[in-house]
Each structure stands twice: as structure tokens, then as C-alpha cells.
Coordinates of C-alpha atoms in Angstrom, one line a residue:
X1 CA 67.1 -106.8 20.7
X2 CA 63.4 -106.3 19.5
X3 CA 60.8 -107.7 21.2
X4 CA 57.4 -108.4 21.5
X5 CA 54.7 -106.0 23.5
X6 CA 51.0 -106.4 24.9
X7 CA 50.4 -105.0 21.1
X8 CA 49.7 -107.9 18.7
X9 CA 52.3 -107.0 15.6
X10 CA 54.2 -104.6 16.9
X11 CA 58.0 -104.3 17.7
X12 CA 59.2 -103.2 21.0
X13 CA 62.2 -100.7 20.6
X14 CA 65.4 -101.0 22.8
X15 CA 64.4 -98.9 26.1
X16 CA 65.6 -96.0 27.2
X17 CA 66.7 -96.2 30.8
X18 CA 63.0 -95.7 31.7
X19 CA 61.0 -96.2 28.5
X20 CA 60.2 -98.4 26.1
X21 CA 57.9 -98.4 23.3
X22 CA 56.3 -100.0 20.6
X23 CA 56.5 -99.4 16.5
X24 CA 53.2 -99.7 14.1
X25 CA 53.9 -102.8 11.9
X26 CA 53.7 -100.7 8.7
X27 CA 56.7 -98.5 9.8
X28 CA 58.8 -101.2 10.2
X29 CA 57.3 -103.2 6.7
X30 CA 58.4 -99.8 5.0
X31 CA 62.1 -99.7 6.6
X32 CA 62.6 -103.3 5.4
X33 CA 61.4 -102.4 1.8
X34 CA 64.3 -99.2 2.1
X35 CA 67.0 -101.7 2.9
X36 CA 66.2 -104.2 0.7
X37 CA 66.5 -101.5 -1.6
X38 CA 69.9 -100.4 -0.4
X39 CA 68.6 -97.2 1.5
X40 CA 68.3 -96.1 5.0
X41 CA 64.7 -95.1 6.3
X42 CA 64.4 -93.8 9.6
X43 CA 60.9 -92.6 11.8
X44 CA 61.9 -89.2 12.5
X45 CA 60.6 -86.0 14.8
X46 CA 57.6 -86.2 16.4
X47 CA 56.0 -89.8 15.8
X48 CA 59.3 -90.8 17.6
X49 CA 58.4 -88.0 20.8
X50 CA 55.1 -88.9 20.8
X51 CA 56.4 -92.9 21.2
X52 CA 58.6 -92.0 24.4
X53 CA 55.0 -89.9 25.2
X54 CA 53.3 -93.1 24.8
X55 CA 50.7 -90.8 22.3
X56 CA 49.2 -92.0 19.7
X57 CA 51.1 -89.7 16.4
X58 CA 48.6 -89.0 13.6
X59 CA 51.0 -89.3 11.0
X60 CA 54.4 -91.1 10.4
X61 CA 57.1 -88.8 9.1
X62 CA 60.0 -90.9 7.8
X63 CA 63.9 -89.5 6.5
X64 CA 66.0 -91.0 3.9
X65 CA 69.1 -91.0 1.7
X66 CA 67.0 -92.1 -1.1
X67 CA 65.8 -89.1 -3.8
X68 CA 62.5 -88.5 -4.1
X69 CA 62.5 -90.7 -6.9
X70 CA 64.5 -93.3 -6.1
X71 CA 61.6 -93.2 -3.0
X72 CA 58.8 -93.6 -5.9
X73 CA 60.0 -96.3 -7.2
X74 CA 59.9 -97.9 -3.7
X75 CA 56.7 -97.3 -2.2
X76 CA 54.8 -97.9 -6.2
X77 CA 52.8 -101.0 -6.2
X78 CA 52.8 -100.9 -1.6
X79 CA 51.4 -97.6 -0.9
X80 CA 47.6 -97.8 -1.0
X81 CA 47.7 -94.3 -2.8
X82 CA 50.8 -91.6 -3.3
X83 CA 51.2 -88.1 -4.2
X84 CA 53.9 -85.5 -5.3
X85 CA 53.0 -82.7 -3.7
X86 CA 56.3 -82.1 -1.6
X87 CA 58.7 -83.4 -4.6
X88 CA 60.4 -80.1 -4.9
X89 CA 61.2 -80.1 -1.3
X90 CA 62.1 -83.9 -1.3
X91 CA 58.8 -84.9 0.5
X92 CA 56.9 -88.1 -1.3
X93 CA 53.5 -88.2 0.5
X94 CA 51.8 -91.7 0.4
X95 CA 48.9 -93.7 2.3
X96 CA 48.9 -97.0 3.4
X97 CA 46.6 -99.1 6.1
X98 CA 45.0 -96.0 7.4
X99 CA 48.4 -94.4 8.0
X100 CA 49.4 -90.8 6.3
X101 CA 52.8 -90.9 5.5
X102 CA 55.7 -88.7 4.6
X103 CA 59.0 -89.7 3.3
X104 CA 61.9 -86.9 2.9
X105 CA 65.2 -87.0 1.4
X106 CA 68.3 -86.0 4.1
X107 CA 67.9 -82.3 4.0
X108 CA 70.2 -79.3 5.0
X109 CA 68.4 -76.4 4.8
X110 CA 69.4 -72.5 4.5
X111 CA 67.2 -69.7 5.0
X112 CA 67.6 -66.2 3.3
X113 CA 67.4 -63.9 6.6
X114 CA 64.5 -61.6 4.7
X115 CA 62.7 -64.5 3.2
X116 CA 59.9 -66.7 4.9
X117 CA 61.1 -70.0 2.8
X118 CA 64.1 -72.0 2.9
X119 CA 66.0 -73.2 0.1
X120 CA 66.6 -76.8 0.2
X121 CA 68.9 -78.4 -0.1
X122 CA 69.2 -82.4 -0.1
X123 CA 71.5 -83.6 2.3
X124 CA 73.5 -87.8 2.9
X125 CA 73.5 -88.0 6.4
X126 CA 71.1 -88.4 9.4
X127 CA 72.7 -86.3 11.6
X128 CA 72.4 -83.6 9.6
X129 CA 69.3 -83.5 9.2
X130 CA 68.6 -84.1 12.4
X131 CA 71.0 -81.0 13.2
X132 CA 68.4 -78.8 11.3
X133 CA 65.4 -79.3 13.1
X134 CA 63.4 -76.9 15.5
X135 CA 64.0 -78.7 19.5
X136 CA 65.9 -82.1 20.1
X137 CA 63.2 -83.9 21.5
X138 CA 61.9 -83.7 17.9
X139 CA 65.5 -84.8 16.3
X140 CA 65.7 -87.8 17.1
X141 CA 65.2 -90.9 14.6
X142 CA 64.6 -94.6 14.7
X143 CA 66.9 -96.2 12.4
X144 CA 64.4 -98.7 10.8
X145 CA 63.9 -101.9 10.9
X146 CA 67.0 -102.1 13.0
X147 CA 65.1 -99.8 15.8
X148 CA 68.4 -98.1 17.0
X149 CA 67.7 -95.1 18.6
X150 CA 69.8 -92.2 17.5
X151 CA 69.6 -89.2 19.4
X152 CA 72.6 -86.9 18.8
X153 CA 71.4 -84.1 20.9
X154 CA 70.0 -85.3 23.8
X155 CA 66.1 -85.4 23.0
X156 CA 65.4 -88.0 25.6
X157 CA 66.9 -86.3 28.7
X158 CA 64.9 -83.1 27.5
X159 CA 61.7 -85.2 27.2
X160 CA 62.2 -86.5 30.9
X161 CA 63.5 -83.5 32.2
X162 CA 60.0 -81.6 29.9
X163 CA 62.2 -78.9 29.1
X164 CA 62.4 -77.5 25.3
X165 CA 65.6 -76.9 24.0
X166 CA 67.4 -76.5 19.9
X167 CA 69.6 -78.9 18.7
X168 CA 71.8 -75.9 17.9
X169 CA 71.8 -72.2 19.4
X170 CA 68.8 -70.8 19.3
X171 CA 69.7 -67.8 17.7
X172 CA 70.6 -69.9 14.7
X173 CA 67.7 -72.3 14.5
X174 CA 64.7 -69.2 14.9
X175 CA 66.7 -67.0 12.4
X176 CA 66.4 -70.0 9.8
X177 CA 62.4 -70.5 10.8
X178 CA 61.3 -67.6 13.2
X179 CA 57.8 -69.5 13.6
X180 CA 59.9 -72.1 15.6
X181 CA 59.4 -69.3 18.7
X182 CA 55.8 -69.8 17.8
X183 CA 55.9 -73.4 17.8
X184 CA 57.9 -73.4 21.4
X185 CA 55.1 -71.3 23.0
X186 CA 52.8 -74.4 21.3
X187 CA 54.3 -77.4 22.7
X188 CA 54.4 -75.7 26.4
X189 CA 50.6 -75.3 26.1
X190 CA 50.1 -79.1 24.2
X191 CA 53.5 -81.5 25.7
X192 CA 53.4 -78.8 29.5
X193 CA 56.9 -78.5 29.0
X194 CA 58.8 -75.5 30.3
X195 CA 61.1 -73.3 28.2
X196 CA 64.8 -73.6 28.5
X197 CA 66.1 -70.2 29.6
X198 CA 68.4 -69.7 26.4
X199 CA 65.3 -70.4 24.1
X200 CA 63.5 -68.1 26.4
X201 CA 65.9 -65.4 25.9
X202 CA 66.3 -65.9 22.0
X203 CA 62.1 -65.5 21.7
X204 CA 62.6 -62.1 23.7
X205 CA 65.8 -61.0 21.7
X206 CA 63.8 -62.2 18.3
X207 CA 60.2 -61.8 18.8
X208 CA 60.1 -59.2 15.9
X209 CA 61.4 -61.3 13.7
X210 CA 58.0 -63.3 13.1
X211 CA 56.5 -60.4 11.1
X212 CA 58.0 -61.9 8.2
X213 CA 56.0 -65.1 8.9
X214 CA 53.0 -65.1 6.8
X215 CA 49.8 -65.3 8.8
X216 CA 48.3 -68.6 7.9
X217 CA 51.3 -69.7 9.4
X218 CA 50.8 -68.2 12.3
X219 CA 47.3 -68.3 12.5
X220 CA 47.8 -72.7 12.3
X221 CA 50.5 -72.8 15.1
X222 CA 47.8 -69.8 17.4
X223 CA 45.3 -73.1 16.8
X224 CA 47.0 -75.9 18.2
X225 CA 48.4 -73.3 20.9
X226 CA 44.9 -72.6 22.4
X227 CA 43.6 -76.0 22.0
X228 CA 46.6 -77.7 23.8
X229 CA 46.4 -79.0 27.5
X230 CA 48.0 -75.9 28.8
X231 CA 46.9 -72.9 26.6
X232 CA 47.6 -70.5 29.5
X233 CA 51.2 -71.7 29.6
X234 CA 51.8 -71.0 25.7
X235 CA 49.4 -67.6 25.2
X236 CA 51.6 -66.5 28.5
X237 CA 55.1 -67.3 26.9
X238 CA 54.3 -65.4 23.9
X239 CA 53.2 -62.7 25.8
X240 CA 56.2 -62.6 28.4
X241 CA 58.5 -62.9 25.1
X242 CA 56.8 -60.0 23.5
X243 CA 55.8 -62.4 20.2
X244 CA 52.2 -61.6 21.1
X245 CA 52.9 -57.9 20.7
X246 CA 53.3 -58.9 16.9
X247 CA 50.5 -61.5 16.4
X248 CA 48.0 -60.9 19.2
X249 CA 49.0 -57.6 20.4
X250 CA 45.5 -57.1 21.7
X251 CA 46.0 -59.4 24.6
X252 CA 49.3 -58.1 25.3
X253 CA 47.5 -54.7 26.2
X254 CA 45.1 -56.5 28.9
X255 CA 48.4 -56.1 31.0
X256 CA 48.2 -52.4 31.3
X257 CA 44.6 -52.7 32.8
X258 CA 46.7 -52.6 36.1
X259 CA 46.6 -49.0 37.7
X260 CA 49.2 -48.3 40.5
X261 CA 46.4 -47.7 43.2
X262 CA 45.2 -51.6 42.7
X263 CA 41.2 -50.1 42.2
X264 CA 40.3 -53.3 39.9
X265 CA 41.6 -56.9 38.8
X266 CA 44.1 -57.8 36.5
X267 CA 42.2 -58.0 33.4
X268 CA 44.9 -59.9 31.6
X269 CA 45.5 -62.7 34.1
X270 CA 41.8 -63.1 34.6
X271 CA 41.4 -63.3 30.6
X272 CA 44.2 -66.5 31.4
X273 CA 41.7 -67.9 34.0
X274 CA 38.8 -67.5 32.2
X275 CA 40.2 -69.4 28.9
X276 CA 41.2 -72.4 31.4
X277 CA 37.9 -72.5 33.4
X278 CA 36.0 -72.4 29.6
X279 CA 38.2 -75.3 28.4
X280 CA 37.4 -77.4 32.3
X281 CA 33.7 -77.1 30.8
X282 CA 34.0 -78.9 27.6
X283 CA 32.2 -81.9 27.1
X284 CA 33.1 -85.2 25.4
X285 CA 32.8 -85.9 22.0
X286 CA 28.4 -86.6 22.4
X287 CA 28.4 -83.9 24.4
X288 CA 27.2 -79.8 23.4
X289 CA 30.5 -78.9 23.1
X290 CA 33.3 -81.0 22.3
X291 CA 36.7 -80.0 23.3
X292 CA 39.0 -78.7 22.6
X293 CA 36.7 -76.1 21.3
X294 CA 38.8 -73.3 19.3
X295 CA 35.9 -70.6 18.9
X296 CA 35.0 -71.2 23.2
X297 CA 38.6 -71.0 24.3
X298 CA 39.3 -68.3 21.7
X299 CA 36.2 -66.3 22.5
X300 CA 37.5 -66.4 26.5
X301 CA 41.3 -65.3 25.6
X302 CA 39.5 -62.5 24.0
X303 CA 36.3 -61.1 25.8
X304 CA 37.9 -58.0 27.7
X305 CA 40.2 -56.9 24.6
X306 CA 38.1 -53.9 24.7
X307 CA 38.4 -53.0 27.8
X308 CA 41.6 -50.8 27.5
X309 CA 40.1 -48.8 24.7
X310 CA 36.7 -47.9 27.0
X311 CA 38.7 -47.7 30.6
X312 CA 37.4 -44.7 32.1
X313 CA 38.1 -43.5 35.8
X314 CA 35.1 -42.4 37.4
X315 CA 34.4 -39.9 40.3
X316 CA 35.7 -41.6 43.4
X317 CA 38.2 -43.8 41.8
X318 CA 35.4 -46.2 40.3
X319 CA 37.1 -47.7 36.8
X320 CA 34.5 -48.6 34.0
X321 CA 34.7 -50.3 30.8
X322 CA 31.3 -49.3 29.1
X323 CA 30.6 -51.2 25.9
X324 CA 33.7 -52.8 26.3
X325 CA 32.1 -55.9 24.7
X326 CA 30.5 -54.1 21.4
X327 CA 34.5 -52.3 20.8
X328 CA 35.6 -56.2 22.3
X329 CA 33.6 -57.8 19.2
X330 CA 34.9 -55.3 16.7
X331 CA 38.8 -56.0 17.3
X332 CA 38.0 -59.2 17.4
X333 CA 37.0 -59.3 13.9
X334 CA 39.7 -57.3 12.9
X335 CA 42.7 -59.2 14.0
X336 CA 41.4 -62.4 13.2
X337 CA 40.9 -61.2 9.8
X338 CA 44.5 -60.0 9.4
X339 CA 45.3 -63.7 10.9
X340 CA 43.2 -64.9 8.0
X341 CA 40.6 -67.0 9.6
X342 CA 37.4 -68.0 7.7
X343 CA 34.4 -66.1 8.4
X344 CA 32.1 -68.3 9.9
X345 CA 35.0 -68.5 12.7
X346 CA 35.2 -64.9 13.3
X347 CA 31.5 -64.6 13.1
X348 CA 31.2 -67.0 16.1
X349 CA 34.3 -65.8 17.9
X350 CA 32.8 -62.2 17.5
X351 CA 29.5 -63.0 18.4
X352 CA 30.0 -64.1 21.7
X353 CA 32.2 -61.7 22.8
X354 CA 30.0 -59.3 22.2
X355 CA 27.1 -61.4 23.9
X356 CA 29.7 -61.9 26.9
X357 CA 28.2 -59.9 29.0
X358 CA 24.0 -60.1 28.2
X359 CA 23.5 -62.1 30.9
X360 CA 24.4 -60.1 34.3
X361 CA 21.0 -57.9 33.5
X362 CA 19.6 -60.9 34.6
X363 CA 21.5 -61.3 37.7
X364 CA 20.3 -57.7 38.6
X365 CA 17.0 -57.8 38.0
X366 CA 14.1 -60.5 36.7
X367 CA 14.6 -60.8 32.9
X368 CA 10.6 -61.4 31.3
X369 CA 9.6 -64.4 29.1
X370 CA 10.7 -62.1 25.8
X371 CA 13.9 -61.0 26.8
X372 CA 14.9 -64.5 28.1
X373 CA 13.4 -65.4 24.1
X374 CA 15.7 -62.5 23.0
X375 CA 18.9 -64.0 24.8
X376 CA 18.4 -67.3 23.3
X377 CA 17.9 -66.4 19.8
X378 CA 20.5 -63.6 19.5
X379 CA 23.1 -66.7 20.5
X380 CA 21.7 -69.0 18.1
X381 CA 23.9 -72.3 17.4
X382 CA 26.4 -70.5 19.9
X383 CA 24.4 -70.9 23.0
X384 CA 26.0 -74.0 24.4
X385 CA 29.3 -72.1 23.8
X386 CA 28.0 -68.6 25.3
X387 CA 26.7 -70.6 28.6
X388 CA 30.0 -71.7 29.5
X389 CA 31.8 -68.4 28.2
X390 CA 29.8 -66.9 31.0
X391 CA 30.1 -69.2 33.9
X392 CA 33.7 -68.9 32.9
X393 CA 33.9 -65.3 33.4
X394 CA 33.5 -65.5 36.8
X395 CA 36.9 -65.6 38.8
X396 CA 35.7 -63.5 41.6
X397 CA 37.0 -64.4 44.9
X398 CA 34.2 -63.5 46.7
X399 CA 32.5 -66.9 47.0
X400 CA 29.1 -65.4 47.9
X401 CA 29.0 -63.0 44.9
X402 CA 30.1 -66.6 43.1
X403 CA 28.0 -68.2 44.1
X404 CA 25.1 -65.8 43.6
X405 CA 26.3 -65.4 40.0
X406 CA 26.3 -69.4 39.8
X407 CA 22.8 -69.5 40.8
X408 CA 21.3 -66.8 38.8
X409 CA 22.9 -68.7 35.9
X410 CA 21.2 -72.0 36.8
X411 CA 17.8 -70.5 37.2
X412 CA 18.8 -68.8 33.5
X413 CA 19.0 -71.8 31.9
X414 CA 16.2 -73.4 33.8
X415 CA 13.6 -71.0 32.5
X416 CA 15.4 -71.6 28.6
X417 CA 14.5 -75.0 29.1
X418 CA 11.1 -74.5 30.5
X419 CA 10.4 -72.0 28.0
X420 CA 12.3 -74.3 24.8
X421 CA 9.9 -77.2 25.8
X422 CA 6.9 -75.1 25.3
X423 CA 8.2 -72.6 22.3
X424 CA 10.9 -74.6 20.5
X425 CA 13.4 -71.2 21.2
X426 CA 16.1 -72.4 18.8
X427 CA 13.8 -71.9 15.9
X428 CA 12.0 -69.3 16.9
X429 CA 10.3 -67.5 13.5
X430 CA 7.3 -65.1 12.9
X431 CA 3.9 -66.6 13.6
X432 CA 3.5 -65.8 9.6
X433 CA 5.6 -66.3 6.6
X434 CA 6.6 -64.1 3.9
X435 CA 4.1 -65.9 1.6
X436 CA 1.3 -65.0 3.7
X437 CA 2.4 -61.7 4.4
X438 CA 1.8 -61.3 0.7
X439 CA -1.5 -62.7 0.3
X440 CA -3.0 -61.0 3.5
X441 CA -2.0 -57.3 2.6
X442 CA -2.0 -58.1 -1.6
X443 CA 1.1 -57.1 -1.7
X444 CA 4.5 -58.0 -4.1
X445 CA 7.8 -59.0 -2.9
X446 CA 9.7 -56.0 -1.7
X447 CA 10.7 -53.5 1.3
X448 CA 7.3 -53.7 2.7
X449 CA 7.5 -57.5 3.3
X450 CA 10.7 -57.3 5.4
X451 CA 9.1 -54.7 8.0
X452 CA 6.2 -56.9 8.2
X453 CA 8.1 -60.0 8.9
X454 CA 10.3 -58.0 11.8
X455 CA 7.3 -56.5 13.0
X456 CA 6.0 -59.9 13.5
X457 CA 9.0 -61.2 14.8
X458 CA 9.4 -58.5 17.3
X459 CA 5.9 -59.6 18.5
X460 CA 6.5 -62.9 18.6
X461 CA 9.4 -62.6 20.9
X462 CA 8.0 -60.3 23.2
X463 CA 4.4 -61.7 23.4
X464 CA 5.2 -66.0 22.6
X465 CA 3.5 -67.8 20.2
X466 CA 0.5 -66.4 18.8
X467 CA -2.4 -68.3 16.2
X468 CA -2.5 -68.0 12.5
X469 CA -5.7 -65.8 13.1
X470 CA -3.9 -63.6 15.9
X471 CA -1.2 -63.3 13.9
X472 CA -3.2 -61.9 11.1
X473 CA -5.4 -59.5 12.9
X474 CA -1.9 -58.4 14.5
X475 CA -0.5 -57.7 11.2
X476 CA -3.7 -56.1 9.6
X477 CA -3.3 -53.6 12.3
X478 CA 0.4 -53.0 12.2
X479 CA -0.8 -52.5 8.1
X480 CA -3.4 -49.8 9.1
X481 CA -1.4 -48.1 11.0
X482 CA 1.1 -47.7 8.2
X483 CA 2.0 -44.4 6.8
X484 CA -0.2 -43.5 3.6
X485 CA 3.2 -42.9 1.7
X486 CA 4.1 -46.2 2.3
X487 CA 1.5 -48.1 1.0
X488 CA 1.0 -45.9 -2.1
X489 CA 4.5 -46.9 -2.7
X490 CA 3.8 -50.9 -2.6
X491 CA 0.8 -49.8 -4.7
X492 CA 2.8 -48.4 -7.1
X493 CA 5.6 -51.3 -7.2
X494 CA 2.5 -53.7 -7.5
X495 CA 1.1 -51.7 -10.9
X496 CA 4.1 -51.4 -12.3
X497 CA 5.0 -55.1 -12.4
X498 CA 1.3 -55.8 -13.2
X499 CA 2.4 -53.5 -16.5
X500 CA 5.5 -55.6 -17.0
X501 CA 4.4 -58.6 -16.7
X502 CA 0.9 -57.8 -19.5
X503 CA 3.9 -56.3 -22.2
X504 CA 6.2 -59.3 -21.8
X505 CA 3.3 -61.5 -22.2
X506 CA 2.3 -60.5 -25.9

């Protein structure tokens, strides 16, 4: 029997020997409206997971043996707004109260082995359908309004037991969808669920198959991976399975960094600690840096990728990694553009990965008032992010070296502070614009501007702020001192636009 729960308007489901839980009032409104109609309607995949999760779901994904348009006609004149986006594939799309809904026809699906798309095909019975999705504790359904559980292949035990397994072989199932192995290494990092060992196996046995996966794809389901609870769990899966070798090889090769005589740490394991110590410093949602953060926890995964690339064995049995960060920065932006992220992503991801490792110079030796200027404006919007990147890349195990580090870091930021209160760093510009760059040397727009303007930038960050008078006895100087060449040529650019501008004005 349904019942009623703490939650005003909602219907308690039949409980599971240990769970029960509770169904939005608009899910069940809809599932009356189905039968009414003479249809089934049944909550479906995850938003019936995330119930025995006690998780809020996003979205409410709903199967039926209605077509697509015998659905339309349904949800017209209730659905707040509806679209046909998914019509082809049997999905109706629709909003109501808040709620983003999908509604799907019964589906069996086949896959072309070579192809990255199914061909669908609509199917009449739940079970079916439910046979064709990617891990039983997502194929399961709530028969609605009734609220009988059906759960053909065991999604509850699985869910209690937190152990991922296919409805099916899963051979079959990641040879109809091979970014289902993706998806498993995703719900270990977001639901901490272990692997079954037969789905383990299958990844291994398969993990070449997700080259035919585009990479948007991939790129989506590489998100929610390294924003989950777990990220270590899920980037280690796919690199144990050898799926990383294909869509991240670059971590992959941070296992090699282990050399039989033991000389220095294992750069891939401490690129797994540093991505979960970066994520332990995200703030809340009013905080710096909300988490999850993709671009921090991304940036941490991938700050030593350069480091097999630059290993070098030194005299003694010493193992560097010069400029490890500059090569780090440049593969970053390569393989996140073959994953087709958006540029201002890689910029940021890039960016501090190649500022990773600015800051222990300061550690070794007193950094001055311009370099600390320097530090701060070369991170820009990304120095909340490049603060914890750094405190993150410690994982010594030498507490006193730790702790040193630690401390260094604190005074760091203490004198960014001091130093922001008196200089506003995050704005930092020259003491004189381009527009009175021009006026004081009477000269045009051009080449010459830009030099001035560095020049005074460089001086402003080495020396603080300086006064509009300063400034210009600073830049009638640097002007002076200017090669002859040079300013004929801004001479010469002036005239002849003086020429251009008398013709076009006859």
C-alpha cells in the first residue's frame, strides 16, 4: 500500500526490506494521466537509484508503451512547455512545476559493432527495455501510479551490496554502447561503488573499443568522473582497465615515473593524492572556489604530465624533471583540445599547470614586493584556484618539510593580502594609459604605444605604484632613450596619416 511520508504530497513506495522512499507528486499526476489514457508509465533508471539513494534526481526520466505521439497528445494542455527534440528516438521532452522531463517509448536497441549510434527500435514491454540498459541498479522502474517496484535484475541487492554490475553480460551491453565502460569508472567516483569483477574484466578485454566513441562523449562522462565524490576511484579504474590509455593516455604514463632503484615517488599515485587533497579544499557555494571545481581538480590530475617527457637521471642517481611544468601546460592543451573542450577551460586548466610550480622559489629564498606583484597578476582570476593547486601538491611525508612548505605558503599569501590592500593586485595596470601615452610623446596609435605601455607595466610591477607625474618623467626617459630609428618611424606613421586624413577631407 501507498502511504504517506514526512513530505507533504508525496507517496511513499512499498519498501524494500530496508528502504523506503518517497515519489514527487508530479510523477505520480503524470502516471495517472497514462492510465487514464490506457498506457503504462513507469519512473525508470536513475531517478528510481537515486530514490533508494535518498538523492535528490535532477530530472525525471519516464518509459512507456505509448508512441511518441500517442505521448503528445497526453502531456498537451499539462506540460508547462514540450519539445520534439528526441521524437526520432522515441523521447518527448516536456517541463512541468520546475521538473525536466523525459518520456520514451519501450525501446530495444541494436548497435552496428563499427558505428557509435544505435538504431532504435521501439519496443512493448518493460522488461525489455529494462534488459537494454547499461548496470541494473539503473534498470529498474516504478510502475506508476501503482508504485510497484520491478526490478528484473537485481538492482537493489547491487545498490546495497554498492557493486556495479549489467543487466546482461557485459561483453554484450559495452559492445552495444562502449561509453558504458566510461560511465562505470563514473559512478565508482560519483555513487563509491566498486566494480564487479566480470565488468572489470570486460573494460580490460574492451578498452579499445571506445575509440569509436566521439569525444564530446567522452569528454561529458571525464566531467562528471572528476567531479564525483570519489574521482580517484574512477580516474584509477580507467587507468587499471587501460581505457585511459585511449582517452587520457597522459596520465596513464605517470606510472612509468617508477624506476626499479625507488630514487623518487610515484608520480602517478601522488597526481591521485593531489586531485583529492585539491577537491578537500573547495569551498561552499559563497566561498572562492565552489566545488566541485572541474578546472582545480582537472589542473591537479594533470600537473606532472610532463614529467615523463623531461625525466632526466642526473650524476649520483639524482632524477629531475626541468620545465616539466611549461611541457606539462603544452599537453595539457593538446589533449583537452582533441577532447573538445572550450577554450576558456583549457586556457585555465593550462595556466595553472604551468604556474604549478612558481611558488617554491619563494620557499627557497625571500621573493621581493615585485615578484610577489608578478605571481599574483600572472594567475589572474585563477589565483584562488592556483593557492590550493599548490598546498595540494604537497604529499610529502616528511612532516617538517610539510610543514615548512605550509608555512612559507601562509606567509605567501599574507604578504598578497598586505600588499592587495595597499595596491589593489588583481587590477594591477600601468600608472598611464594608452591615451596618455599618446599625448605625452605626440604620437599615433601603433607599435610604439604597446612598448610604452609594457615598459610601464614592467615598472609598475617591479617598483609599485607610481604618480601621474612619476609616471610621465619615467616614460619621457624610457622615450629618450629610444633608438633614433624608432622614433623616425612613429614620425613617419604620424605624417603619413596626417596626409591621409588632409586628401580624404576635400
Amino acid at each position: 500500500m501507498a502511504g504517506e511520508d514526512s513530505h507533504p504530497g508525496r507517496a511513499t513506495a512499498p519498501e524494500s526490506p530496508s528502504v523506503g522512499f518517497a515519489v514527487e507528486p508530479v510523477a505520480l499526476e503524470l502516471g495517472r494521466r497514462f492510465v487514464d489514457a490506457g498506457f503504462e508509465l513507469s519512473l525508470v533508471g536513475g531517478p528510481v537509484r537515486d530514490l533508494f539513494l535518498r538523492r535528490k534526481s535532477p530530472d525525471l526520466d519516464f518509459t512507456t508503451n505509448a508512441t511518441p505521439d500517442e505521448t503528445l497528445s497526453i502531456v498537451k494542455g499539462w506540460a508547462d512547455a514540450f519539445w520534439e527534440i528526441g521524437r526520432d528516438f522515441g523521447t518527448i521532452g516536456l517541463r512541468k512545476q520546475g521538473f525536466q522531463i523525459e518520456v520514451t517509448t519501450y525501446r530495444a536497441e541494436a548497435y552496428d559493432p563499427e558505428s557509435r549510434k544505435p538504431v532504435v527500435a521501439f519496443g512493448t514491454s518493460l522488461e525489455d527495455d529494462l534488459e537494454r540498459r547499461d548496470f541494473s541498479m539503473n534498470a529498474m522502474a516504478l510502475r506508476l501510479p501503482s508504485l510497484e517496484l520491478v526490478d528484473p535484475f537485481g538492482g537493489v541487492r547491487d545498490l546495497h551490496a554498492g557493486v556495479l554490475r549489467t543487466p546482461g553480460a557485459p561483453e554484450d551491453s559495452f559492445s552495444d554502447d562502449p561509453l558504458r565502460m566510461m560511465r562505470a569508472a563514473r559512478f565508482a567516483s560519483q555513487l563509491k561503488v566498486d566494480v564487479a569483477p566480470e565488468v572489470r574484466d570486460a573494460m580490460t578485454a574492451m578498452a579499445g573499443r571506445i575509440s569509436i566513441i566521439s569525444a564530446e562523449r567522452v569528454r561529458d562522462e571525464l566531467v562528471k568522473l572528476v567531479n564525483g565524490d570519489a574521482p580517484r576511484v574512477g580516474v584509477d579504474l580507467l587507468v587499471d582497465t587501460g581505457i585511459a590509455d585511449v582517452v587520457l593516455p597522459e596520465v596513464g604514463a605517470l606510472r612509468l615515473e617508477v624506476d626499479e632503484h625507488h630514487r623518487h615517488k610515484d608520480v602517478y599515485q601522488h597526481s591521485l593524492t593531489v586531485l583529492e587533497q585539491a577537491a578537500a579544499l573547495e569551498t561552499g557555494p559563497d566561498g572562492p572556489v565552489p566545488g566541485p571545481d572541474f578546472v582545480l581538480r582537472f589542473a591537479a590530475l594533470l600537473h606532472d604530465i610532463g614529467k615523463p617527457a623531461t625525466r632526466r637521471f642526473e650524476p649520483g642517481g639524482a632524477v629531475s624533471f626541468r620545465h616539466h611544468d611549461v611541457v606539462g601546460a603544452k599537453l595539457v592543451k593538446k589533449r583537452m583540445r582533441e577532447l573538445r573542450f572550450d577554450n576558456e577551460t583549457i586556457k585555465s586548466v593550462a595556466r595553472l599547470v604551468e604556474l604549478h610550480m612558481r611558488f617554491y622559489g619563494y620557499g627557497d629564498a625571500g621573493w621581493t614586493d615585485s615578484a610577489v606583484r608578478r605571481y599574483v597578476t600572472d594567475a589572474g582570476p585563477l589565483l584562488e584556484r592556483l593557492h590550493r593547486l599548490t598546498r595540494s601538491d604537497v604529499t610529502t611525508r616528511n612532516q617538517r618539510k610539510a610543514d615548512r612548505l605550509s608555512f612559507a605558503y601562509d606567509d605567501l599569501e599574507q604578504r598578497i593580502a598586505e600588499l592587495a590592500e595597499q595596491e589593489e593586485l588583481a587590477a594591477i595596470r600601468p600608472d598611464l594609459d594608452g591615451q596618455q601615452i599618446m599625448q605625452i610623446l605626440g604620437v599615433p596609435p601603433g607599435p610604439v604605444v604597446g612598448r610604452a605601455y609594457r615598459y610601464l607595466l614592467e615598472e609598475r610591477m617591479e617598483n609599485g605604484p607610481a604618480s601621474e607625474e612619476e609616471a610621465r618623467a619615467k616614460l619621457l626617459a624610457w622615450w629618450a632613450g629610444q633608438p633614433e630609428e624608432a622614433v623616425d618611424q612613429e614620425r613617419t606613421v604620424k605624417q603619413k596619416r596626417t596626409v591621409k586624413e588632409e586628401k580624404e577631407s576635400e
